[in-house]
Structure formats: C-alpha cells, structure tokens
CSV table of N, CA and C in Angstrom, one decimal:
chain,number,residue,atom,x,y,z
A,15,MET,N,45.4,-76.6,-19.0
A,15,MET,CA,43.8,-76.9,-19.2
A,15,MET,C,42.9,-77.2,-17.7
A,16,LYS,N,43.5,-78.2,-17.2
A,16,LYS,CA,43.5,-78.8,-16.0
A,16,LYS,C,43.4,-77.3,-15.0
A,17,ASN,N,44.3,-76.6,-14.9
A,17,ASN,CA,44.5,-75.6,-14.0
A,17,ASN,C,43.3,-74.7,-14.3
A,18,PHE,N,42.8,-74.2,-15.6
A,18,PHE,CA,42.0,-73.6,-15.9
A,18,PHE,C,40.4,-73.9,-15.3
A,19,TRP,N,40.2,-75.0,-15.2
A,19,TRP,CA,39.1,-75.8,-14.9
A,19,TRP,C,38.9,-75.8,-13.0
A,20,LYS,N,40.5,-76.0,-12.5
A,20,LYS,CA,40.4,-75.8,-11.0
A,20,LYS,C,40.0,-74.5,-10.9
A,21,GLU,N,40.3,-73.3,-11.8
A,21,GLU,CA,40.1,-72.0,-11.1
A,21,GLU,C,38.7,-71.8,-11.3
A,22,PHE,N,38.2,-72.1,-12.3
A,22,PHE,CA,36.8,-71.9,-12.5
A,22,PHE,C,35.8,-72.6,-11.3
A,23,LYS,N,36.4,-73.8,-10.8
A,23,LYS,CA,35.3,-74.2,-9.9
A,23,LYS,C,35.8,-73.4,-8.3
A,24,ILE,N,36.8,-72.9,-8.2
A,24,ILE,CA,37.0,-72.0,-7.0
A,24,ILE,C,36.3,-70.7,-7.5
A,25,PHE,N,36.2,-70.0,-8.7
A,25,PHE,CA,35.5,-69.2,-8.7
A,25,PHE,C,34.1,-69.3,-8.3
A,26,ILE,N,33.4,-70.6,-8.9
A,26,ILE,CA,32.1,-70.6,-9.1
A,26,ILE,C,31.5,-70.9,-7.5
A,27,ASN,N,32.3,-71.7,-6.8
A,27,ASN,CA,32.2,-72.1,-5.3
A,27,ASN,C,32.1,-70.6,-4.2
A,28,LYS,N,32.8,-69.5,-4.8
A,28,LYS,CA,33.1,-68.5,-4.0
A,28,LYS,C,31.6,-68.0,-3.5
A,29,GLY,N,30.8,-67.8,-4.4
A,29,GLY,CA,29.4,-67.4,-4.0
A,29,GLY,C,29.2,-66.1,-4.7
A,30,ASN,N,30.4,-65.4,-5.5
A,30,ASN,CA,30.1,-64.3,-6.1
A,30,ASN,C,29.3,-64.6,-7.3
A,31,VAL,N,29.6,-65.8,-7.9
A,31,VAL,CA,28.6,-66.0,-9.2
A,31,VAL,C,27.1,-66.3,-8.8
A,32,LEU,N,26.7,-66.9,-7.4
A,32,LEU,CA,25.3,-66.9,-7.2
A,32,LEU,C,24.6,-65.7,-6.7
A,33,GLY,N,25.3,-64.5,-6.1
A,33,GLY,CA,25.1,-63.2,-6.1
A,33,GLY,C,24.6,-62.4,-7.5
A,34,LEU,N,25.7,-62.8,-8.4
A,34,LEU,CA,25.8,-62.1,-9.5
A,34,LEU,C,24.4,-62.8,-10.4
A,35,ALA,N,24.0,-63.9,-10.3
A,35,ALA,CA,23.2,-64.6,-11.1
A,35,ALA,C,21.5,-64.0,-10.1
A,36,VAL,N,21.7,-63.8,-8.9
A,36,VAL,CA,20.6,-63.3,-8.2
A,36,VAL,C,20.1,-62.0,-8.9
A,37,GLY,N,21.1,-61.0,-8.9
A,37,GLY,CA,21.5,-59.5,-9.2
A,37,GLY,C,20.9,-59.9,-11.0
A,38,VAL,N,21.2,-60.7,-11.6
A,38,VAL,CA,20.6,-60.6,-13.1
A,38,VAL,C,19.0,-60.7,-13.3
A,39,ILE,N,19.0,-61.9,-12.3
A,39,ILE,CA,17.5,-62.2,-12.4
A,39,ILE,C,16.5,-60.8,-12.0
A,40,ILE,N,16.8,-60.5,-10.8
A,40,ILE,CA,16.3,-58.9,-10.1
A,40,ILE,C,16.2,-58.0,-11.1
A,41,GLY,N,17.5,-58.0,-11.9
A,41,GLY,CA,17.4,-56.9,-12.9
A,41,GLY,C,16.5,-57.0,-14.1
A,42,GLY,N,16.4,-58.4,-14.4
A,42,GLY,CA,15.3,-58.7,-15.5
A,42,GLY,C,13.9,-58.3,-15.2
A,43,ALA,N,13.6,-58.3,-13.9
A,43,ALA,CA,12.4,-58.5,-13.4
A,43,ALA,C,12.0,-56.8,-13.1
A,44,PHE,N,13.0,-56.3,-12.9
A,44,PHE,CA,13.1,-54.8,-12.6
A,44,PHE,C,13.0,-54.0,-13.8
A,45,SER,N,13.9,-54.7,-15.0
A,45,SER,CA,13.5,-54.0,-16.5
A,45,SER,C,12.2,-54.1,-16.9
A,46,THR,N,11.5,-55.2,-16.2
A,46,THR,CA,10.1,-55.4,-17.2
A,46,THR,C,9.1,-54.5,-16.3
A,47,ILE,N,9.4,-54.0,-15.0
A,47,ILE,CA,8.7,-53.0,-14.5
A,47,ILE,C,8.8,-51.7,-15.0
A,48,THR,N,10.3,-51.3,-15.4
A,48,THR,CA,10.4,-50.1,-16.0
A,48,THR,C,10.0,-49.7,-17.2
A,49,THR,N,9.9,-51.0,-17.9
A,49,THR,CA,9.4,-50.9,-19.4
A,49,THR,C,7.9,-50.8,-19.3
A,50,SER,N,7.1,-51.3,-18.4
A,50,SER,CA,6.0,-51.2,-18.3
A,50,SER,C,5.8,-49.8,-17.9
A,51,LEU,N,6.6,-49.2,-16.7
A,51,LEU,CA,6.1,-47.8,-16.6
A,51,LEU,C,6.6,-46.8,-17.6
A,52,THR,N,7.5,-47.0,-18.4
A,52,THR,CA,7.6,-45.9,-19.6
A,52,THR,C,6.5,-46.2,-20.5
A,53,ASN,N,6.0,-47.5,-21.0
A,53,ASN,CA,5.1,-47.9,-22.0
A,53,ASN,C,3.6,-47.4,-21.5
A,54,ASP,N,3.0,-47.7,-20.5
A,54,ASP,CA,2.0,-47.6,-20.0
A,54,ASP,C,1.8,-46.4,-19.2
A,55,ILE,N,2.6,-45.7,-18.8
A,55,ILE,CA,2.1,-44.6,-17.7
A,55,ILE,C,2.7,-43.2,-18.4
A,56,ILE,N,4.7,-43.3,-18.5
A,56,ILE,CA,4.8,-42.1,-18.9
A,56,ILE,C,4.8,-41.9,-20.5
A,57,MET,N,4.7,-42.7,-21.3
A,57,MET,CA,4.5,-42.3,-22.7
A,57,MET,C,3.0,-42.1,-22.8
A,58,PRO,N,2.1,-42.6,-22.6
A,58,PRO,CA,1.0,-41.8,-22.5
A,58,PRO,C,0.7,-40.6,-22.0
A,59,ILE,N,1.0,-40.4,-20.9
A,59,ILE,CA,1.0,-38.5,-20.3
A,59,ILE,C,2.0,-37.6,-21.3
A,60,VAL,N,2.8,-38.2,-21.6
A,60,VAL,CA,3.8,-37.5,-22.7
A,60,VAL,C,3.0,-37.1,-24.1
A,61,SER,N,2.3,-38.2,-24.7
A,61,SER,CA,1.7,-38.0,-25.7
A,61,SER,C,0.5,-37.0,-25.7
A,62,ILE,N,0.0,-37.0,-24.3
A,62,ILE,CA,-1.1,-35.9,-24.1
A,62,ILE,C,-0.5,-34.6,-24.5
A,63,PHE,N,0.6,-34.2,-23.9
A,63,PHE,CA,1.0,-32.9,-24.3
A,63,PHE,C,1.5,-32.4,-25.9
A,64,LEU,N,1.9,-34.0,-26.5
A,64,LEU,CA,2.3,-33.9,-27.7
A,64,LEU,C,0.8,-34.3,-28.8
A,65,GLY,N,-0.2,-34.1,-28.6
A,65,GLY,CA,-1.5,-34.2,-29.4
A,65,GLY,C,-1.9,-35.4,-29.6
A,66,GLY,N,-1.5,-36.4,-28.6
A,66,GLY,CA,-2.2,-37.8,-28.6
A,66,GLY,C,-1.1,-38.7,-29.6
A,67,VAL,N,0.1,-38.4,-29.6
A,67,VAL,CA,0.8,-39.0,-30.4
A,67,VAL,C,1.1,-40.1,-30.0
A,68,ASP,N,0.8,-41.5,-30.4
A,68,ASP,CA,1.5,-42.8,-30.0
A,68,ASP,C,2.9,-42.8,-30.6
A,69,PHE,N,3.8,-42.9,-29.4
A,69,PHE,CA,5.4,-43.3,-29.5
A,69,PHE,C,5.6,-44.5,-30.2
A,70,SER,N,4.6,-45.5,-29.9
A,70,SER,CA,4.8,-47.1,-30.6
A,70,SER,C,4.9,-47.2,-31.7
A,71,THR,N,4.1,-46.3,-32.5
A,71,THR,CA,3.6,-46.3,-33.9
A,71,THR,C,4.6,-45.5,-34.8
A,72,MET,N,5.3,-44.4,-34.1
A,72,MET,CA,6.1,-43.5,-34.9
A,72,MET,C,7.0,-44.6,-35.5
A,73,SER,N,6.9,-44.4,-37.1
A,73,SER,CA,7.9,-45.0,-37.9
A,73,SER,C,8.3,-44.0,-39.2
A,74,VAL,N,9.3,-44.6,-40.0
A,74,VAL,CA,9.5,-43.9,-41.2
A,74,VAL,C,9.5,-44.6,-42.3
A,75,ALA,N,8.9,-45.0,-43.2
A,75,ALA,CA,8.7,-46.2,-44.5
A,75,ALA,C,10.1,-45.6,-45.1
A,76,LEU,N,10.9,-47.0,-45.3
A,76,LEU,CA,12.0,-46.9,-46.1
A,76,LEU,C,11.8,-47.4,-47.5
A,77,PRO,N,12.7,-47.0,-48.1
A,77,PRO,CA,12.3,-47.2,-49.6
A,77,PRO,C,12.9,-48.7,-49.9
A,78,THR,N,12.0,-49.1,-50.8
A,78,THR,CA,12.2,-50.6,-51.5
A,78,THR,C,13.0,-50.5,-52.6
A,79,PHE,N,14.1,-51.5,-52.8
A,79,PHE,CA,14.7,-51.8,-54.0
A,79,PHE,C,14.5,-52.7,-54.7
A,80,PHE,N,13.3,-53.6,-54.3
A,80,PHE,CA,12.9,-54.7,-55.0
A,80,PHE,C,11.5,-54.8,-54.7
A,81,PRO,N,10.5,-55.1,-55.7
A,81,PRO,CA,9.1,-55.2,-55.4
A,81,PRO,C,9.1,-56.3,-54.1
A,82,LEU,N,8.0,-55.9,-53.4
A,82,LEU,CA,7.6,-56.5,-52.5
A,82,LEU,C,6.5,-57.7,-52.9
A,83,GLU,N,6.7,-58.8,-52.0
A,83,GLU,CA,5.9,-59.7,-52.4
A,83,GLU,C,4.4,-59.6,-51.9
A,84,GLU,N,3.2,-60.2,-52.4
A,84,GLU,CA,2.3,-59.9,-52.2
A,84,GLU,C,1.9,-60.0,-50.4
A,85,GLY,N,1.2,-58.7,-49.8
A,85,GLY,CA,0.9,-59.0,-48.4
A,85,GLY,C,2.2,-58.8,-47.6
A,86,ALA,N,3.4,-58.5,-47.8
A,86,ALA,CA,4.2,-58.3,-47.2
A,86,ALA,C,4.4,-56.8,-46.7
A,87,ALA,N,4.9,-56.8,-45.4
A,87,ALA,CA,4.9,-55.3,-44.7
A,87,ALA,C,5.7,-54.6,-45.1
A,88,PRO,N,5.7,-53.4,-45.4
A,88,PRO,CA,7.0,-52.4,-45.8
A,88,PRO,C,7.9,-52.4,-45.1
A,89,ASN,N,9.1,-52.2,-45.2
A,89,ASN,CA,10.4,-52.1,-44.4
A,89,ASN,C,10.1,-50.7,-44.0
A,90,THR,N,10.3,-50.3,-42.4
A,90,THR,CA,10.1,-49.3,-41.7
A,90,THR,C,11.1,-49.1,-40.9
A,91,LEU,N,11.4,-48.0,-40.4
A,91,LEU,CA,12.5,-47.6,-39.1
A,91,LEU,C,11.6,-47.3,-38.4
A,92,ASN,N,11.4,-47.8,-36.9
A,92,ASN,CA,10.7,-47.6,-35.8
A,92,ASN,C,11.2,-46.9,-34.9
A,93,TYR,N,11.6,-45.4,-35.0
A,93,TYR,CA,12.1,-44.4,-34.0
A,93,TYR,C,11.4,-44.5,-32.7
A,94,GLY,N,10.0,-44.7,-32.8
A,94,GLY,CA,9.4,-44.5,-31.8
A,94,GLY,C,9.6,-45.6,-30.7
A,95,SER,N,9.8,-46.8,-31.3
A,95,SER,CA,10.0,-47.8,-30.2
A,95,SER,C,11.4,-47.4,-29.7
A,96,PHE,N,12.0,-46.9,-30.7
A,96,PHE,CA,13.6,-46.8,-29.9
A,96,PHE,C,13.6,-45.7,-28.9
A,97,LEU,N,12.8,-44.3,-29.3
A,97,LEU,CA,12.3,-43.3,-28.1
A,97,LEU,C,12.0,-44.0,-26.8
A,98,SER,N,11.2,-44.8,-27.0
A,98,SER,CA,10.7,-45.5,-25.8
A,98,SER,C,11.8,-46.3,-25.0
A,99,ALA,N,12.6,-47.0,-25.4
A,99,ALA,CA,13.7,-47.6,-25.0
A,99,ALA,C,14.6,-46.8,-24.3
A,100,VAL,N,15.1,-45.5,-25.1
A,100,VAL,CA,15.8,-44.8,-24.4
A,100,VAL,C,15.0,-44.1,-23.0
A,101,ILE,N,13.9,-43.8,-23.0
A,101,ILE,CA,13.3,-43.3,-21.9
A,101,ILE,C,13.5,-44.3,-20.9
A,102,ASN,N,13.2,-45.5,-21.3
A,102,ASN,CA,13.2,-46.7,-20.2
A,102,ASN,C,14.5,-46.8,-19.9
A,103,PHE,N,15.5,-46.8,-20.3
A,103,PHE,CA,17.1,-46.9,-20.3
A,103,PHE,C,17.1,-45.8,-19.0
A,104,LEU,N,17.0,-44.6,-19.4
A,104,LEU,CA,17.2,-43.6,-18.6
A,104,LEU,C,16.2,-43.5,-17.0
A,105,ILE,N,15.2,-44.0,-17.1
A,105,ILE,CA,14.4,-44.3,-15.8
A,105,ILE,C,15.4,-45.2,-15.0
A,106,LEU,N,15.4,-46.4,-15.5
A,106,LEU,CA,16.3,-47.5,-14.9
A,106,LEU,C,17.8,-46.9,-14.4
A,107,ALA,N,18.6,-46.1,-15.3
A,107,ALA,CA,19.9,-45.8,-14.9
A,107,ALA,C,19.5,-44.7,-13.7
A,108,LEU,N,18.4,-43.9,-13.8
A,108,LEU,CA,18.3,-43.1,-12.6
A,108,LEU,C,17.9,-43.8,-11.2
A,109,VAL,N,17.2,-44.8,-11.2
A,109,VAL,CA,16.8,-45.8,-10.3
A,109,VAL,C,17.9,-46.3,-9.9
A,110,VAL,N,19.0,-47.3,-10.4
A,110,VAL,CA,20.0,-47.6,-10.1
A,110,VAL,C,20.9,-46.8,-9.4
A,111,PHE,N,20.9,-45.5,-10.1
A,111,PHE,CA,21.9,-44.3,-9.8
A,111,PHE,C,21.5,-43.9,-8.2
A,112,LEU,N,20.1,-44.0,-7.8
A,112,LEU,CA,19.6,-43.6,-6.5
A,112,LEU,C,19.8,-44.4,-5.4
A,113,ILE,N,19.7,-45.7,-6.1
A,113,ILE,CA,20.0,-47.0,-5.2
A,113,ILE,C,21.4,-46.7,-4.6
A,114,VAL,N,22.5,-46.7,-5.6
A,114,VAL,CA,23.8,-46.7,-5.3
A,114,VAL,C,23.9,-45.5,-4.4
A,115,LYS,N,23.3,-44.3,-4.6
A,115,LYS,CA,23.5,-43.2,-4.0
A,115,LYS,C,23.3,-43.7,-2.4
A,116,VAL,N,21.7,-44.3,-2.4
A,116,VAL,CA,21.3,-44.6,-0.8
A,116,VAL,C,22.5,-45.3,0.0
A,117,VAL,N,22.9,-46.8,-1.0
A,117,VAL,CA,23.8,-47.5,-0.2
A,117,VAL,C,25.2,-46.9,0.4
A,118,ASN,N,25.7,-46.0,-0.8
A,118,ASN,CA,26.8,-45.3,-0.4
A,118,ASN,C,26.7,-44.6,0.8
A,119,LYS,N,25.7,-43.9,1.0
A,119,LYS,CA,25.1,-43.0,1.9
A,119,LYS,C,25.0,-43.6,3.1
A,120,ALA,N,24.5,-44.6,3.2
A,120,ALA,CA,24.3,-45.7,4.6
A,120,ALA,C,25.8,-46.4,5.1
A,121,ILE,N,26.3,-46.8,4.0
A,121,ILE,CA,28.0,-47.2,4.2
A,121,ILE,C,28.7,-46.1,5.2
A,122,SER,N,28.5,-45.0,4.5
A,122,SER,CA,29.5,-43.9,5.1
A,122,SER,C,29.2,-43.4,6.3
A,123,LEU,N,27.5,-43.5,6.7
A,123,LEU,CA,27.1,-43.0,8.0
A,123,LEU,C,27.5,-44.5,8.9
A,124,ALA,N,27.5,-45.5,8.7
A,124,ALA,CA,28.0,-47.0,9.4
A,124,ALA,C,29.4,-46.5,9.7
A,125,LYS,N,30.3,-46.2,8.7
A,125,LYS,CA,31.9,-45.7,9.1
A,125,LYS,C,31.9,-44.5,10.1
A,126,LYS,N,30.9,-43.4,10.0
A,126,LYS,CA,31.3,-42.5,10.5
A,126,LYS,C,30.9,-42.9,12.2
A,127,LYS,N,29.9,-43.7,12.2
A,127,LYS,CA,29.6,-44.1,13.6
A,127,LYS,C,30.3,-44.8,14.5
A,128,GLU,N,31.2,-45.7,13.7
A,128,GLU,CA,32.3,-46.7,14.0
A,128,GLU,C,33.5,-45.8,14.2
A,129,GLU,N,33.7,-44.7,13.6
A,129,GLU,CA,34.6,-43.6,13.9
A,129,GLU,C,34.5,-42.9,15.3
A,130,GLU,N,33.4,-42.5,15.3
A,130,GLU,CA,33.0,-41.5,16.4
A,130,GLU,C,33.3,-42.4,17.8
A,131,VAL,N,32.8,-43.6,18.0
A,131,VAL,CA,33.3,-44.4,19.4
A,131,VAL,C,34.9,-44.5,19.3
A,132,PRO,N,35.2,-43.6,20.3
A,132,PRO,CA,36.8,-43.8,20.5
A,132,PRO,C,36.8,-45.1,21.1
A,133,PRO,N,38.1,-45.6,20.7
A,133,PRO,CA,38.3,-47.0,21.7
A,133,PRO,C,38.9,-46.9,23.0
A,134,ALA,N,38.3,-47.8,23.7
A,134,ALA,CA,38.6,-47.8,25.2
A,134,ALA,C,40.2,-47.7,25.5
A,135,PRO,N,40.8,-47.2,26.4
A,135,PRO,CA,41.8,-46.9,26.5
A,135,PRO,C,42.6,-48.1,27.1
A,136,PRO,N,43.9,-48.6,26.7
A,136,PRO,CA,44.4,-49.9,27.0
A,136,PRO,C,44.7,-50.0,28.7
A,137,GLU,N,44.3,-51.5,29.0
A,137,GLU,CA,44.3,-51.7,30.3
A,137,GLU,C,45.9,-51.7,30.8
A,138,PRO,N,46.3,-51.0,31.8
A,138,PRO,CA,47.9,-50.8,32.4
A,138,PRO,C,48.4,-52.1,32.3
A,139,SER,N,49.7,-52.2,31.9
A,139,SER,CA,50.3,-53.5,31.9
A,139,SER,C,50.7,-53.9,33.6
A,140,ASN,N,51.0,-55.2,33.6
A,140,ASN,CA,51.4,-55.4,35.1
A,140,ASN,C,52.5,-54.5,35.6
A,141,GLU,N,53.6,-54.2,34.5
A,141,GLU,CA,54.6,-53.3,35.1
A,141,GLU,C,53.9,-52.0,35.7
A,142,GLU,N,52.8,-51.5,34.9
A,142,GLU,CA,52.5,-50.2,35.6
A,142,GLU,C,51.9,-50.3,36.4
A,143,LYS,N,50.9,-51.4,36.6
A,143,LYS,CA,50.3,-51.5,37.9
A,143,LYS,C,51.1,-51.7,39.3
A,144,LEU,N,52.2,-52.4,38.8
A,144,LEU,CA,53.3,-52.5,40.2
A,144,LEU,C,53.7,-51.0,40.2
A,145,LEU,N,54.2,-50.2,39.0
A,145,LEU,CA,54.7,-49.0,39.8
A,145,LEU,C,53.7,-48.1,40.2
A,146,MET,N,52.4,-48.2,39.8
A,146,MET,CA,51.2,-47.6,40.6
A,146,MET,C,51.4,-47.5,42.0
A,147,GLU,N,51.2,-49.4,42.4
A,147,GLU,CA,51.0,-49.3,43.8
A,147,GLU,C,52.5,-48.9,44.6
A,148,ILE,N,53.6,-48.6,43.9
A,148,ILE,CA,54.8,-48.5,44.5
A,148,ILE,C,54.8,-46.7,44.9
A,149,ARG,N,54.2,-46.1,43.9
A,149,ARG,CA,53.7,-44.7,44.2
A,149,ARG,C,52.9,-44.8,44.9
A,150,ASP,N,51.8,-45.1,45.2
A,150,ASP,CA,50.7,-45.0,46.1
A,150,ASP,C,51.5,-45.6,47.5
A,151,LEU,N,52.0,-46.2,47.7
A,151,LEU,CA,52.8,-46.6,49.0
A,151,LEU,C,53.6,-45.4,49.3
A,152,LEU,N,54.2,-45.0,48.4
A,152,LEU,CA,55.3,-43.6,48.8
A,152,LEU,C,54.6,-42.5,49.3
A,153,ARG,N,53.3,-42.4,48.5
A,153,ARG,CA,52.5,-41.1,49.2
A,153,ARG,C,52.0,-41.5,50.5
A,154,GLU,N,51.6,-42.6,50.8
A,154,GLU,CA,51.2,-42.8,52.1
A,154,GLU,C,52.3,-42.7,53.2
A,155,GLN,N,53.7,-43.0,52.8
A,155,GLN,CA,54.8,-42.7,53.6
A,155,GLN,C,55.1,-41.3,53.9
A,156,ASN,N,55.0,-40.5,52.7
A,156,ASN,CA,55.3,-39.3,53.1
A,156,ASN,C,54.0,-38.4,53.8
A,157,ASN,N,52.8,-38.6,53.7
A,157,ASN,CA,52.0,-38.0,54.2
A,157,ASN,C,51.8,-38.7,55.7
A,158,ARG,N,52.5,-39.6,56.0
A,158,ARG,CA,52.3,-39.7,57.5
A,158,ARG,C,53.3,-39.0,58.5
C-alpha cells in the first residue's frame, strides 16, 4: 500500500494531472457553449424547416400501470431532448476533430521544416586539418 501512495504522489507531481484538470474545466465550459449553440441557434433554425416544431418538447407519454397521484406529471419519453443532445455531441465531436486536425498539421509542418534544414557538415578533425596542410605544402613544392 505504501508503494501505491508513492506512485500516486509521483503521478500527481508530474504535471499531467494539472493539464488534465485544465482540459476538463475547459471542456466543461466548451460543452456549455456547444449546448447553447445547439439549443438556441441550430435547433430553432432546423425547426423552421420542420414547421416550427420545438424539439425540446417532443415526447411520447408512456403508459402507467398504477393510478397517478393527484397533480403528478405523466411519465414521458423525451426523445426531443435526446435528439438535441445527439446534435450537441456531433457538433462537439466535429470541433474536437478539427482542433486535432489543425494541431497535427502544425506539428507535421514543424517537423518538415526541421527536416528541410540540412545539418552543417562536420568540422574536419585535427588529423584531417594536418593532412590538408601537408597536401597544400606538397602542391606548392610541385608548382615551383
């Protein structure tokens, strides 16, 4: 058990957990935005083409096997809310896909630029420098 807590401390201190927490918080905020986009902008536009149908109120009343108490709402299957949630999910998935695609493209462009720059030729070793000096001296002697 002691080893487990030690590994957990190492995991927490790596920084991955902090990045994950930030991602979850940003994801929650982004989810709120996409929910609003779906419910307040997309679904009203879609309902225009479907004769003004409000998706959030679409439901089917389920049968009751026992008498309802006075003032109790009937049991309903709210498929309109589910449809809105599915559209919300698809929008969120599309945006995440586009973000990942852009990040991967940027990473691949950065790698290409690194590959395009050829490394400088290595500096000649001391032996090579000495041999070049000897070669040059021999040329000078032969040219005289």
